[in-house]
Amino acid sequence: MNIYDFTLEELESFLVSNGFKKFNATQIIEWIYEKNVKDFNLMTNLSKKLISFLNEKIYFEDLKVIKVEKSTLANKYLLELNDNNKIECVLMNHDYGYSLCVSSQVGCNMGCAFCESGRLKKVRDLKLSELVGQVLCVSNYEKVRISSIVVMGIGEPFDNFENIKRFISVVTNNKMINIGQRHLTISTCGLVPKIYEFADLETGVNLAISLHAPNNEIRNRIMKVNRAYKIEEVMKALDYYISKTNRRVTIEYIMLNGINDSDECAIELSNLVKGKLMYVNLIPYNETSHFELKRSNDFKIKRFYDILKSNNINVTIRKEMGGNLSAACGQLRANQEGCEK
Ligand code: SF4
């Protein structure tokens, strides 16, 4: 088994069930995550018996960087998994530190009309080691400390919920990746039952929702998931999340020309979020050659922003970081694989 497929608690029970001590797990984890040692033979405080057991049962396996696209504000990495599947992650250099956007699945079945990742149908969920591996691989490759993580790359994280829960445990454990809960954000397209489950975990982890439309008519056209979970149900689930966690929810809204960028849409969206602990992030769309959808022009985006502002909505326009790379998430992999719909 790959060592990165264990949470601390799982390693503790694995060792105890094999006759070793619980504290051995912490010793091993400290070598790996704090000292970056990837050879059990070099872990000098472990017994010979334990080292030989570990060498027999557990191995170290990292992800491979196979392509990097760099720009001033963001680098995009194409990573290869051990079954040759490929995923992407993006490192962004903010004023407050490095932030990594990680993928949660190989491909995605949610089929959002504007999304390059959705063209690559889901092949499988990422394992814990592949979620953690993205963080370790990029921070080792660039020799930087990553201070925040968003799970917003390829895939729907809540469709890989169990591994995302374990990932949260590894990321936020101060002996492992050690990033505070408030610096970790999970983004969902709106799988309502999982929003409730996530809320019930009562972590301080942030939640972002890809809403992208202020009503069901528009959302049905651009997001298949809306046929299963209507906007009203999503908003009710978000209210529940806020009541349980008192955390502010981010509403992601991609600005699509002539689809969701009218004044009426801005008013409708304002009414939807008004008075709630929510903040709207307007995202200029990254056009791709594969879709007819176009990006709203800067004037429209500013006007939409102003209408939300005048309705006292917390709103920002997302700084574009990936536009001059292979544009939005999924494109580096799609280009590499010559993907066609
Ligand atoms: S936007 Fe997210 S949920 Fe929708 S298809 Fe793309 S990766 Fe999947």
Coordinates of C-alpha atoms and ligand atoms in Angstrom, one line a residue:
M1 CA 0.0 0.0 0.0
N2 CA 1.2 3.5 -0.8
I3 CA 2.1 5.4 2.4
Y4 CA 0.2 8.5 1.2
D5 CA -3.0 6.4 1.2
F6 CA -3.1 6.6 5.0
T7 CA -4.5 9.2 7.3
L8 CA -2.8 9.4 10.7
E9 CA -5.6 7.5 12.4
E10 CA -5.6 4.8 9.7
L11 CA -1.8 4.3 10.0
E12 CA -2.2 4.1 13.8
S13 CA -4.9 1.3 13.6
F14 CA -2.9 -0.5 10.8
L15 CA 0.2 -0.6 13.0
V16 CA -1.7 -1.5 16.2
S17 CA -3.5 -4.4 14.4
N18 CA -0.1 -5.7 13.4
G19 CA 1.3 -5.6 16.9
F20 CA 3.1 -2.2 16.9
K21 CA 2.5 0.9 19.0
K22 CA 0.1 3.7 18.1
F23 CA 2.9 6.3 18.6
N24 CA 4.9 4.6 15.9
A25 CA 2.5 6.1 13.4
T26 CA 3.3 9.7 14.5
Q27 CA 7.1 8.9 14.3
I28 CA 6.7 7.7 10.7
I29 CA 4.5 10.6 9.7
E30 CA 7.0 13.1 11.2
W31 CA 9.8 11.6 9.1
I32 CA 7.7 11.8 5.9
Y33 CA 5.9 15.1 6.2
E34 CA 8.2 17.1 8.3
K35 CA 11.6 15.8 7.2
N36 CA 10.7 14.7 3.7
V37 CA 12.4 11.3 4.3
K38 CA 11.1 8.6 1.9
D39 CA 13.1 5.6 3.0
F40 CA 12.0 3.6 6.1
N41 CA 15.6 2.5 6.6
L42 CA 16.6 6.1 7.4
M43 CA 14.0 6.5 10.1
T44 CA 16.5 6.1 13.0
N45 CA 14.0 6.0 15.9
L46 CA 12.1 3.0 14.5
S47 CA 12.8 -0.6 15.6
K48 CA 14.5 -3.0 13.1
K49 CA 11.3 -5.1 13.3
L50 CA 9.1 -2.2 12.4
I51 CA 11.3 -1.1 9.5
S52 CA 11.3 -4.6 8.1
F53 CA 7.5 -4.8 8.4
L54 CA 7.1 -1.4 6.7
N55 CA 9.5 -2.3 3.9
E56 CA 7.5 -5.4 3.2
K57 CA 4.0 -3.9 3.4
I58 CA 4.2 -0.2 2.4
Y59 CA 5.8 1.7 -0.4
F60 CA 6.4 5.3 -1.4
E61 CA 4.9 6.4 -4.7
D62 CA 4.8 10.0 -6.0
L63 CA 3.0 11.6 -8.9
K64 CA 5.1 12.5 -11.9
V65 CA 5.2 16.0 -13.4
I66 CA 5.0 15.6 -17.2
K67 CA 4.3 19.1 -18.4
V68 CA 4.3 22.6 -16.8
E69 CA 2.9 25.8 -18.3
K70 CA 4.2 28.8 -16.5
S71 CA 3.0 32.4 -16.4
T72 CA 3.6 35.3 -14.0
L73 CA 0.7 34.6 -11.6
A74 CA 0.0 30.9 -12.1
N75 CA 1.7 27.6 -13.2
K76 CA -0.3 24.7 -14.5
Y77 CA 1.0 21.1 -14.0
L78 CA 0.0 18.0 -15.9
L79 CA 0.6 15.1 -13.6
E80 CA 0.7 11.4 -14.4
L81 CA -0.8 8.8 -12.1
N82 CA 0.7 5.3 -11.8
D83 CA -2.0 3.9 -14.2
N84 CA -1.0 6.5 -16.8
N85 CA -4.1 8.6 -16.3
K86 CA -3.4 12.3 -16.2
I87 CA -4.7 15.1 -14.0
E88 CA -4.0 18.8 -13.6
C89 CA -3.4 21.2 -10.8
V90 CA -2.6 24.9 -10.8
L91 CA -0.3 26.8 -8.5
M92 CA -1.3 30.5 -8.0
N93 CA 1.0 33.1 -6.5
H94 CA -1.1 35.4 -4.4
D95 CA 0.0 38.3 -2.2
Y96 CA -0.8 36.1 0.8
G97 CA 1.2 33.0 -0.4
Y98 CA 0.9 30.1 -2.7
S99 CA -2.5 28.5 -3.4
L100 CA -2.9 25.2 -5.1
C101 CA -6.1 24.2 -7.1
V102 CA -6.3 20.4 -7.0
S103 CA -8.3 17.9 -9.0
S104 CA -10.6 15.3 -7.4
Q105 CA -11.3 12.9 -10.2
V106 CA -9.9 11.7 -13.5
G107 CA -12.5 13.4 -15.8
C108 CA -15.9 14.5 -14.6
N109 CA -19.4 13.2 -15.2
M110 CA -21.3 16.4 -14.3
G111 CA -21.3 17.7 -17.9
C112 CA -21.4 21.5 -17.3
A113 CA -21.8 23.1 -20.7
F114 CA -18.9 25.6 -20.2
C115 CA -16.4 23.2 -18.7
E116 CA -13.4 21.7 -20.5
S117 CA -13.0 19.1 -17.7
G118 CA -16.5 17.8 -18.3
R119 CA -15.5 16.8 -21.9
L120 CA -13.2 14.2 -20.4
K121 CA -15.8 11.8 -18.9
K122 CA -15.0 10.4 -15.5
V123 CA -12.6 7.5 -15.5
R124 CA -12.3 7.1 -11.8
D125 CA -12.1 8.9 -8.5
L126 CA -8.7 10.0 -7.2
K127 CA -7.3 8.0 -4.3
L128 CA -6.2 9.8 -1.1
S129 CA -2.6 9.4 -2.2
E130 CA -3.3 11.1 -5.5
L131 CA -5.1 14.1 -3.8
V132 CA -2.2 14.4 -1.3
G133 CA 0.3 13.7 -4.0
Q134 CA -0.7 16.8 -6.0
V135 CA 0.2 19.0 -3.0
L136 CA 3.5 17.2 -2.2
C137 CA 4.5 16.9 -5.9
V138 CA 4.1 20.6 -6.7
S139 CA 5.6 21.9 -3.4
N140 CA 8.6 19.7 -3.9
Y141 CA 8.9 20.6 -7.6
E142 CA 8.8 24.3 -6.9
K143 CA 10.4 24.2 -3.5
V144 CA 7.6 26.4 -2.0
R145 CA 5.3 26.1 0.9
I146 CA 1.7 26.0 -0.2
S147 CA -0.5 27.9 2.2
S148 CA -3.9 27.3 0.9
I149 CA -5.7 24.7 -1.2
V150 CA -8.9 24.8 -3.3
V151 CA -10.5 21.6 -4.5
M152 CA -11.7 23.1 -7.7
G153 CA -9.8 21.3 -10.5
I154 CA -11.0 18.4 -12.6
G155 CA -13.9 16.5 -11.1
E156 CA -16.7 17.0 -8.6
P157 CA -15.2 16.6 -5.1
F158 CA -18.5 15.5 -3.5
D159 CA -18.7 12.7 -6.0
N160 CA -15.5 11.4 -4.3
F161 CA -16.7 12.3 -0.8
E162 CA -15.0 9.7 1.3
N163 CA -11.6 10.5 0.0
I164 CA -12.2 14.2 0.2
K165 CA -13.0 13.7 3.9
R166 CA -9.7 11.8 4.4
F167 CA -7.9 14.5 2.4
I168 CA -9.3 17.1 4.7
S169 CA -7.9 15.1 7.6
V170 CA -4.4 14.9 6.1
V171 CA -4.3 18.5 4.9
T172 CA -5.3 20.0 8.2
N173 CA -3.4 17.6 10.5
N174 CA -0.5 19.6 12.0
K175 CA 1.8 16.7 11.7
M176 CA 1.0 16.2 8.1
I177 CA 0.4 18.9 5.5
N178 CA -0.6 21.3 8.2
I179 CA -2.8 23.8 6.4
G180 CA -5.5 25.4 8.6
Q181 CA -9.1 24.4 7.9
R182 CA -9.9 28.0 6.9
H183 CA -7.3 27.8 4.2
L184 CA -8.9 24.9 2.5
T185 CA -12.0 25.3 0.2
I186 CA -14.1 22.6 -1.4
S187 CA -16.1 23.6 -4.4
T188 CA -19.2 21.7 -5.5
C189 CA -21.5 22.0 -8.5
G190 CA -24.4 21.4 -6.0
L191 CA -24.8 17.8 -4.9
V192 CA -27.4 18.6 -2.3
P193 CA -27.3 15.5 0.0
K194 CA -23.5 15.9 0.2
I195 CA -23.7 19.5 1.2
Y196 CA -25.8 18.4 4.2
E197 CA -23.2 15.7 5.0
F198 CA -20.4 18.2 4.6
A199 CA -22.2 20.6 6.9
D200 CA -22.6 17.9 9.5
L201 CA -18.9 17.3 9.7
E202 CA -18.8 20.8 11.3
T203 CA -15.2 21.5 10.1
G204 CA -14.0 25.0 9.5
V205 CA -13.4 24.1 5.9
N206 CA -14.8 26.6 3.3
L207 CA -17.5 25.7 0.9
A208 CA -17.8 27.2 -2.6
I209 CA -20.8 26.5 -4.9
S210 CA -20.7 26.7 -8.7
L211 CA -24.1 28.4 -9.1
H212 CA -23.5 30.2 -12.5
A213 CA -27.2 31.1 -12.9
P214 CA -29.9 32.9 -10.9
N215 CA -32.8 30.6 -11.9
N216 CA -33.6 27.1 -12.9
E217 CA -34.4 27.9 -16.5
I218 CA -30.8 29.2 -17.2
R219 CA -29.1 26.7 -14.8
N220 CA -30.8 23.7 -16.5
R221 CA -29.3 24.9 -19.8
I222 CA -25.8 25.1 -18.6
M223 CA -25.5 22.7 -15.7
K224 CA -27.0 19.2 -15.9
V225 CA -26.8 18.8 -12.2
N226 CA -29.7 21.3 -11.9
R227 CA -32.0 18.7 -13.3
A228 CA -31.4 16.6 -10.2
Y229 CA -31.1 19.4 -7.6
K230 CA -32.9 22.7 -8.2
I231 CA -31.6 26.0 -7.1
E232 CA -34.1 26.2 -4.2
E233 CA -32.8 22.9 -2.9
V234 CA -29.2 24.1 -3.2
M235 CA -29.9 27.4 -1.4
K236 CA -31.7 25.5 1.4
A237 CA -28.7 23.2 1.8
L238 CA -26.4 26.2 1.9
D239 CA -28.5 27.8 4.6
Y240 CA -28.1 24.6 6.6
Y241 CA -24.3 24.6 6.0
I242 CA -24.2 28.2 7.3
S243 CA -26.3 27.5 10.3
K244 CA -24.1 24.6 11.3
T245 CA -20.7 26.2 10.6
N246 CA -21.2 30.0 10.6
R247 CA -18.9 30.0 7.6
R248 CA -19.4 32.3 4.6
V249 CA -20.2 30.5 1.4
T250 CA -18.7 31.5 -1.9
I251 CA -21.1 31.7 -4.8
E252 CA -19.1 31.1 -8.1
Y253 CA -20.7 32.7 -11.1
I254 CA -19.1 32.4 -14.6
M255 CA -20.1 35.4 -16.8
L256 CA -21.4 34.0 -20.1
N257 CA -22.4 36.5 -22.8
G258 CA -26.1 36.6 -23.5
I259 CA -26.8 33.7 -21.2
N260 CA -26.6 34.8 -17.5
D261 CA -25.2 38.3 -17.7
S262 CA -28.3 40.5 -18.0
D263 CA -29.4 43.2 -15.6
E264 CA -32.4 40.9 -14.7
C265 CA -30.0 38.1 -13.8
A266 CA -28.0 40.4 -11.6
I267 CA -31.2 41.4 -9.8
E268 CA -32.4 37.8 -9.5
L269 CA -29.0 36.8 -8.1
S270 CA -29.1 39.6 -5.6
N271 CA -32.5 38.5 -4.4
L272 CA -31.2 34.9 -4.0
V273 CA -28.2 35.8 -1.8
K274 CA -29.4 39.0 -0.1
G275 CA -29.1 38.9 3.7
K276 CA -27.2 35.6 3.7
L277 CA -23.7 34.9 4.8
M278 CA -22.6 34.6 1.1
Y279 CA -20.2 36.2 -1.2
V280 CA -20.4 36.2 -5.0
N281 CA -17.3 35.7 -7.1
L282 CA -17.8 36.8 -10.7
I283 CA -15.6 34.8 -13.1
P284 CA -14.8 36.1 -16.5
Y285 CA -15.2 33.0 -18.7
N286 CA -12.2 31.4 -20.4
E287 CA -13.4 30.8 -23.9
T288 CA -12.3 27.5 -25.5
S289 CA -12.4 26.5 -29.1
H290 CA -14.7 23.6 -28.2
F291 CA -17.8 25.5 -27.0
E292 CA -19.9 28.2 -28.6
L293 CA -20.2 30.0 -25.3
K294 CA -18.6 33.4 -25.2
R295 CA -17.3 35.5 -22.4
S296 CA -19.3 38.6 -21.2
N297 CA -17.4 41.8 -22.1
D298 CA -15.8 43.8 -19.4
F299 CA -18.5 46.5 -19.5
K300 CA -21.2 43.8 -18.9
I301 CA -19.2 42.3 -16.0
K302 CA -18.7 45.6 -14.4
R303 CA -22.4 46.5 -14.8
F304 CA -23.4 43.1 -13.3
Y305 CA -21.0 43.8 -10.4
D306 CA -22.4 47.3 -9.8
I307 CA -26.0 46.0 -9.6
L308 CA -25.0 43.4 -7.0
K309 CA -23.0 46.0 -5.1
S310 CA -26.0 48.4 -5.2
N311 CA -28.0 45.6 -3.6
N312 CA -25.5 45.3 -0.8
I313 CA -24.1 42.0 -2.0
N314 CA -20.5 41.1 -1.2
V315 CA -19.0 40.6 -4.6
T316 CA -15.7 40.5 -6.4
I317 CA -14.5 39.9 -9.9
R318 CA -12.0 37.1 -10.0
K319 CA -8.5 38.1 -11.1
E320 CA -7.7 36.0 -14.2
M321 CA -4.8 33.8 -13.5
G322 CA -5.1 30.9 -16.0
G323 CA -6.2 32.8 -19.1
N324 CA -2.9 32.8 -20.8
L325 CA -2.1 29.2 -19.9
S326 CA -4.1 26.5 -21.5
A327 CA -7.0 28.5 -20.2
A328 CA -9.5 26.9 -17.8
C329 CA -9.2 23.6 -15.9
G330 CA -9.0 20.5 -17.9
Q331 CA -7.5 22.1 -21.0
L332 CA -3.9 21.0 -20.5
R333 CA -5.0 17.4 -20.2
A334 CA -7.5 17.7 -23.0
N335 CA -4.9 19.2 -25.4
Q336 CA -2.3 16.6 -24.4
E337 CA -4.8 13.8 -25.2
G338 CA -6.2 15.3 -28.3
C339 CA -9.6 14.9 -26.7
E340 CA -12.6 15.4 -28.9
K341 CA -16.2 15.2 -27.8
Ligands
SF4_1 S1 -17.5 22.6 -13.7 FE1 -16.8 21.1 -12.2 S2 -18.6 19.8 -11.9 FE2 -18.9 20.9 -13.9 S3 -18.1 19.5 -15.5 FE3 -16.5 20.9 -14.8 S4 -15.3 19.8 -13.3 FE4 -17.3 18.8 -13.5

